[in-house]
PDB file of C-alpha atoms in Angstrom:
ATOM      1  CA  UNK A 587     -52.975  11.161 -20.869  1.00  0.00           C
ATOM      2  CA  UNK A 588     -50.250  12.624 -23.090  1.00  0.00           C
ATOM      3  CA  UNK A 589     -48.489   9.772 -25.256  1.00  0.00           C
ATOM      4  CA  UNK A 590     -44.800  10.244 -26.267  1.00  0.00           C
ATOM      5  CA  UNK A 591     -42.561   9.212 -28.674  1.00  0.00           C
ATOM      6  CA  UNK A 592     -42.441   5.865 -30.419  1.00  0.00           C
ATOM      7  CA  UNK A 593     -39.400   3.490 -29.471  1.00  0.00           C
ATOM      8  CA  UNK A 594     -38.637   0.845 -32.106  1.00  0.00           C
ATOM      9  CA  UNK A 595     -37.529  -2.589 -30.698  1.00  0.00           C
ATOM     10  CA  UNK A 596     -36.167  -5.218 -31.994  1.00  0.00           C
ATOM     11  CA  UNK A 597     -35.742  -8.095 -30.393  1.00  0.00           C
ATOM     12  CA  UNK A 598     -32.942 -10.351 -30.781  1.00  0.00           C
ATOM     13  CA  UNK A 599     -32.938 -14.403 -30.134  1.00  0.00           C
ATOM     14  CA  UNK A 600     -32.138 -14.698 -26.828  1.00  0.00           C
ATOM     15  CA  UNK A 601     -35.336 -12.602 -26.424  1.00  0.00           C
ATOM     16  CA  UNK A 602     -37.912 -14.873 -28.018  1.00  0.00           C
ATOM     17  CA  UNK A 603     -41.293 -15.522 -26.153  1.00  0.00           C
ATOM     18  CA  UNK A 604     -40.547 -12.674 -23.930  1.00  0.00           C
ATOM     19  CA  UNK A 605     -42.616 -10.129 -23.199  1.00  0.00           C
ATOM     20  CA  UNK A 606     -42.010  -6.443 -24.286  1.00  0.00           C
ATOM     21  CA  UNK A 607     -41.813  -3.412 -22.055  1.00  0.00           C
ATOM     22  CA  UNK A 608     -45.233  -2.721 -20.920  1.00  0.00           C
ATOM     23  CA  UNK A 609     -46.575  -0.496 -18.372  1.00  0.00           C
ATOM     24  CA  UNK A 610     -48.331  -2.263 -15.244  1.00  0.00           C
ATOM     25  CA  UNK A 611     -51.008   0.834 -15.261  1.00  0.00           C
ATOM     26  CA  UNK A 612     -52.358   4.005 -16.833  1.00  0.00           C
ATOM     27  CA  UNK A 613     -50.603   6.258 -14.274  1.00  0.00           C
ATOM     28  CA  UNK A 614     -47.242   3.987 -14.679  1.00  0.00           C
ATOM     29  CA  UNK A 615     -43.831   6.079 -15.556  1.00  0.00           C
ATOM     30  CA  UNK A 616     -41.681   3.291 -15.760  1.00  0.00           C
ATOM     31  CA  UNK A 617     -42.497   0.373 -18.433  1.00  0.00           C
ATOM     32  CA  UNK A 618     -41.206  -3.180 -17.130  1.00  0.00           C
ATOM     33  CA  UNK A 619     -37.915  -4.574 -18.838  1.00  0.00           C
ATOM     34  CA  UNK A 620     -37.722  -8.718 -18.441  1.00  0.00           C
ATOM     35  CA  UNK A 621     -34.383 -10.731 -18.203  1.00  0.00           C
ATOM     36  CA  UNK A 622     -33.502 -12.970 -21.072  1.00  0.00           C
ATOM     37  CA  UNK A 623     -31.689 -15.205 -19.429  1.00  0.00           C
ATOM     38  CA  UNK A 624     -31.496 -18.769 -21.294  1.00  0.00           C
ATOM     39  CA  UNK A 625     -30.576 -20.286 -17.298  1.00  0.00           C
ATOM     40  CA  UNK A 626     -31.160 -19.127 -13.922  1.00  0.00           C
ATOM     41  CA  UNK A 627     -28.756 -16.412 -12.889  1.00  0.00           C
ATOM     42  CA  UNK A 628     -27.539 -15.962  -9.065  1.00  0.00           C
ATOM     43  CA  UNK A 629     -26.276 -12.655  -8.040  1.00  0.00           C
ATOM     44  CA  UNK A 630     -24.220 -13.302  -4.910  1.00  0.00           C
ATOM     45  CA  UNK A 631     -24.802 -11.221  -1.228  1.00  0.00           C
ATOM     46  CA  UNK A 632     -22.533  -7.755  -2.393  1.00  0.00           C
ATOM     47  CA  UNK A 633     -22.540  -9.228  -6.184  1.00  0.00           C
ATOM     48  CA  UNK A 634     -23.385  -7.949  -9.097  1.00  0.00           C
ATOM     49  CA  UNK A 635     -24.122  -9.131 -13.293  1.00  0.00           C
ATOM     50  CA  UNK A 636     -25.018  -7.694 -16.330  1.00  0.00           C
ATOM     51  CA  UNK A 637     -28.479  -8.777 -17.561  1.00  0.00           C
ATOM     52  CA  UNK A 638     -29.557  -8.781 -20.885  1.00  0.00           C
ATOM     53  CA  UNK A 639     -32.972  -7.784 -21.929  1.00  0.00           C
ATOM     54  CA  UNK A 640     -32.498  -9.158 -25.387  1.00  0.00           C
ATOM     55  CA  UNK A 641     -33.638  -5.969 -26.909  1.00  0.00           C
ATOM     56  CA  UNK A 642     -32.609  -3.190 -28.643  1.00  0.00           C
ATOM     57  CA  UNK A 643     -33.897   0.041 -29.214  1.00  0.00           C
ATOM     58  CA  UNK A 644     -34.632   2.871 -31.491  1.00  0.00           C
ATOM     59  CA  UNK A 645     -35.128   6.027 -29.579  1.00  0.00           C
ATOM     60  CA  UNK A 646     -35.937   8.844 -31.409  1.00  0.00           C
ATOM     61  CA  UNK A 647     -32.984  12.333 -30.877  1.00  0.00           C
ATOM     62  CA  UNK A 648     -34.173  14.101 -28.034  1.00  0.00           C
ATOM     63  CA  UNK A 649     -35.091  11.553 -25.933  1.00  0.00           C
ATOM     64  CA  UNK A 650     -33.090   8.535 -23.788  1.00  0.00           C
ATOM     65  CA  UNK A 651     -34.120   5.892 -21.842  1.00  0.00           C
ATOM     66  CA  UNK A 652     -33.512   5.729 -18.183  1.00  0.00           C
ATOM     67  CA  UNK A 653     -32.736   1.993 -16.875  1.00  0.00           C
ATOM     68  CA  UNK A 654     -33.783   2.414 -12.994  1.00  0.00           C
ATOM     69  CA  UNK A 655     -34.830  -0.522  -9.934  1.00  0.00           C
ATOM     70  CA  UNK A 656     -37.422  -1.660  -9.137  1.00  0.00           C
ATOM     71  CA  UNK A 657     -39.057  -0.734  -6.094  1.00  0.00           C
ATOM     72  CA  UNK A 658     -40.423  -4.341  -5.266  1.00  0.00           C
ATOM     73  CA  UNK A 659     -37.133  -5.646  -5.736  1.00  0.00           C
ATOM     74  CA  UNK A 660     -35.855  -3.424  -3.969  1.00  0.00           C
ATOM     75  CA  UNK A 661     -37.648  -3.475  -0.895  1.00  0.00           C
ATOM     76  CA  UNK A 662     -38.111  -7.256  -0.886  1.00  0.00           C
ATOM     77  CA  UNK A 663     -34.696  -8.595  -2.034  1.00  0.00           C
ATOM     78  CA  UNK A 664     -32.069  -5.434  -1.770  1.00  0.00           C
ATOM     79  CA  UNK A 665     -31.604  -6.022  -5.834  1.00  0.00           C
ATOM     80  CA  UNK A 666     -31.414  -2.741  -7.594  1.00  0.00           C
ATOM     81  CA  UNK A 667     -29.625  -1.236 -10.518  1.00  0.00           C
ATOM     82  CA  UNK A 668     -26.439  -0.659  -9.735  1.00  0.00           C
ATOM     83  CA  UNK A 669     -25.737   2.682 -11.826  1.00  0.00           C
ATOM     84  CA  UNK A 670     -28.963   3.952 -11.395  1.00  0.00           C
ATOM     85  CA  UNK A 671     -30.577   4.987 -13.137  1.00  0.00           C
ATOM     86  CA  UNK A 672     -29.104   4.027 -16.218  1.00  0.00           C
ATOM     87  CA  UNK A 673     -29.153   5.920 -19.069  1.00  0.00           C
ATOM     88  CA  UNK A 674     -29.439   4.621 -22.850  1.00  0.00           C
ATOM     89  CA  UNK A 675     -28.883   7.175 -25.510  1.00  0.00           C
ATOM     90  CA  UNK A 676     -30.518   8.205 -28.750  1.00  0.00           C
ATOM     91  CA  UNK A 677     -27.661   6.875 -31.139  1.00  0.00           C
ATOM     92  CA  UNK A 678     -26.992   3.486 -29.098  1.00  0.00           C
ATOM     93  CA  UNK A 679     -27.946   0.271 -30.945  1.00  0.00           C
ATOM     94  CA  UNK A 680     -26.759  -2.198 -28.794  1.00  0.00           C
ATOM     95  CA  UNK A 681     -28.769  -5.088 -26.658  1.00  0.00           C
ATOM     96  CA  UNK A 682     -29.657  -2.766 -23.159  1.00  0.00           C
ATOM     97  CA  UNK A 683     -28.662  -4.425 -20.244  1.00  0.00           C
ATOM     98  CA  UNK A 684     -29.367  -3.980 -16.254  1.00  0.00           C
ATOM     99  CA  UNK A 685     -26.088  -4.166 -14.408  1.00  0.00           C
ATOM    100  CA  UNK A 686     -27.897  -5.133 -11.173  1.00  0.00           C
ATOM    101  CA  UNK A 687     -26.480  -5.507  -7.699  1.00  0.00           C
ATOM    102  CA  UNK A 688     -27.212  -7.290  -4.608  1.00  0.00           C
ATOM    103  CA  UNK A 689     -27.304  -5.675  -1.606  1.00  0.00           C
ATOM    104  CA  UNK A 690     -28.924  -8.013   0.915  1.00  0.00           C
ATOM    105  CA  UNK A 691     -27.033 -10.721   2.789  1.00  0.00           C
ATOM    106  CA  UNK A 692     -28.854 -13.724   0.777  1.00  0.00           C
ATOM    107  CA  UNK A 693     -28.167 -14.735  -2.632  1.00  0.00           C
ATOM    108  CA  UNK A 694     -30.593 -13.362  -5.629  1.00  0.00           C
ATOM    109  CA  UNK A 695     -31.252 -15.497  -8.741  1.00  0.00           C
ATOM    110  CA  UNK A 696     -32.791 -13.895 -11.897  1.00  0.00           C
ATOM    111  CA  UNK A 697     -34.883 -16.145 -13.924  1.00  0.00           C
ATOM    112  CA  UNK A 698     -36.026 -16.093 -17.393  1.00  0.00           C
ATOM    113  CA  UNK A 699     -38.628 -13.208 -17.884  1.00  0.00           C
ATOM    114  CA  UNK A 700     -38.389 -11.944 -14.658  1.00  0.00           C
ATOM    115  CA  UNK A 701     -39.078  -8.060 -14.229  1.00  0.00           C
ATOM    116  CA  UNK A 702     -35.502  -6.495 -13.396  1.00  0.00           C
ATOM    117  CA  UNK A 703     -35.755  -2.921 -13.939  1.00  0.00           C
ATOM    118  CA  UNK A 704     -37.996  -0.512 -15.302  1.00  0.00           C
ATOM    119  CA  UNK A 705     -37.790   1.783 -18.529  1.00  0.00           C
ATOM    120  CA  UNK A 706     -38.781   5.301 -18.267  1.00  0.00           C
ATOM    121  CA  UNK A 707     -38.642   7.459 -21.588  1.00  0.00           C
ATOM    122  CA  UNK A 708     -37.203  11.180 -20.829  1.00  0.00           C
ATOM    123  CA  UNK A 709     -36.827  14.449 -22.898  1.00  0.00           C
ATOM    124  CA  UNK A 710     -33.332  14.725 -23.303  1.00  0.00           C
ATOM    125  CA  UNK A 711     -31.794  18.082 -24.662  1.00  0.00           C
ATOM    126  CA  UNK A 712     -28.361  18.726 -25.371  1.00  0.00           C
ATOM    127  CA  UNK A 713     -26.747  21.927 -23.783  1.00  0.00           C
ATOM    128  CA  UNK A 714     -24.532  24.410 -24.695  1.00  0.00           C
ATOM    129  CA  UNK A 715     -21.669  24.867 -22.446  1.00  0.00           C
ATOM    130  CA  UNK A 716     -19.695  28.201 -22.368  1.00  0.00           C
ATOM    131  CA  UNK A 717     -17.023  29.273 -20.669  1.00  0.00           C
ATOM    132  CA  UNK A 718     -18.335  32.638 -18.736  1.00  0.00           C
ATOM    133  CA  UNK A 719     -16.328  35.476 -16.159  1.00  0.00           C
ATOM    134  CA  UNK A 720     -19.249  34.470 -13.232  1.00  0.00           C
ATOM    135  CA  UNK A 721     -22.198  33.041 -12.436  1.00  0.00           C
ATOM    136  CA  UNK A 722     -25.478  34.224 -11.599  1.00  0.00           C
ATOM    137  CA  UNK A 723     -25.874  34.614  -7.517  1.00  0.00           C
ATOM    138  CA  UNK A 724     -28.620  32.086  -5.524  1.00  0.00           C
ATOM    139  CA  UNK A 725     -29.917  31.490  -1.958  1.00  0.00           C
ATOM    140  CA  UNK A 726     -27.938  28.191  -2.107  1.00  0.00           C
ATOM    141  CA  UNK A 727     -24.907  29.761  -3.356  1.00  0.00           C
ATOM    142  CA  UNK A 728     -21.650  27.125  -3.228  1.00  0.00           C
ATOM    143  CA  UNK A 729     -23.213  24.962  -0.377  1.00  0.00           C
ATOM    144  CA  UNK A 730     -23.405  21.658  -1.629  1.00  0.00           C
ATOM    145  CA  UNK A 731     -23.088  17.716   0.153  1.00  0.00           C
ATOM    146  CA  UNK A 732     -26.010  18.097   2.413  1.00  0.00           C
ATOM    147  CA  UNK A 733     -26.128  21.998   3.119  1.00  0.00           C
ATOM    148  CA  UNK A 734     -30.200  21.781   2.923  1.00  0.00           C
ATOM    149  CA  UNK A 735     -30.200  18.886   5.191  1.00  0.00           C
ATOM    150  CA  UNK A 736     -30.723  18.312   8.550  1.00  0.00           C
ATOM    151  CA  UNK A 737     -29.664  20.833  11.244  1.00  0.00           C
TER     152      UNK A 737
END
């Protein structure tokens, strides 16, 4: 397997006894991030809160860090991330957080050390943007908001 780039963490207080992102297997994309919550947290039915993780990261230029649900959650509890997936960039230093959301018709509560979203590291260039007289021509063309959907 192909290993990437080194992230730097450093954890602040709130974080202590926590464990870091990890990856569940040797086929996982996403490594799991863990609330550091000091006290349980409930996200009401159509809610949503800011969770901290208690970390914060050093991710080298050319890269970010996507913040995206869980499935499990997902599936079991309608929590997922709310602006997903989230994206941290290179030159943030700031704690990361998981704005999640609660979609399901029962409360949600968060507890300390809970797995709340997972971390995927991604290659991420920055463009050039030009101004041009046209654009190239494709199958597609302007069709957009479902025009490969269903019939």
């Amino acid at each position: 397997m192909t290993k990437g780039p080194t992230i730097g963490i450093r954890r602040l207080p709130h974080a202590e006894g926590l464990e870091l992102p990890a990856y569940a297997s040797s086929g996982a994309a996403g490594a799991d991030l863990r609330a550091a919550v000091s006290e349980d947290l409930t996200i009401p039915p159509l809610g949503r809160a800011l969770v901290p993780s208690g970390l914060v990261f050093d991710i080298p230029e050319g890269f970010e860090i996507q913040v995206r649900p869980r499935s499990g959650l997902a599936a079991r509890h309608g929590v997922t991330v709310l602006n997903a997936p989230g994206t941290v960039d290179c030159d943030y230093r700031g704690e990361v957080m998981a704005i999640l959301v609660n979609l399901s018709a029962e409360p949600f509560t968060v507890t300390r050390g809970e797995r709340i979203a997972q971390l995927v590291v991604a290659p991420a260039p920055q463009a050039r943007f030009a101004e041009v007289e046209s654009v190239g021509e494709t199958a597609r063309g302007a069709g957009g908001f479902g025009s490969t959907g269903r019939a």
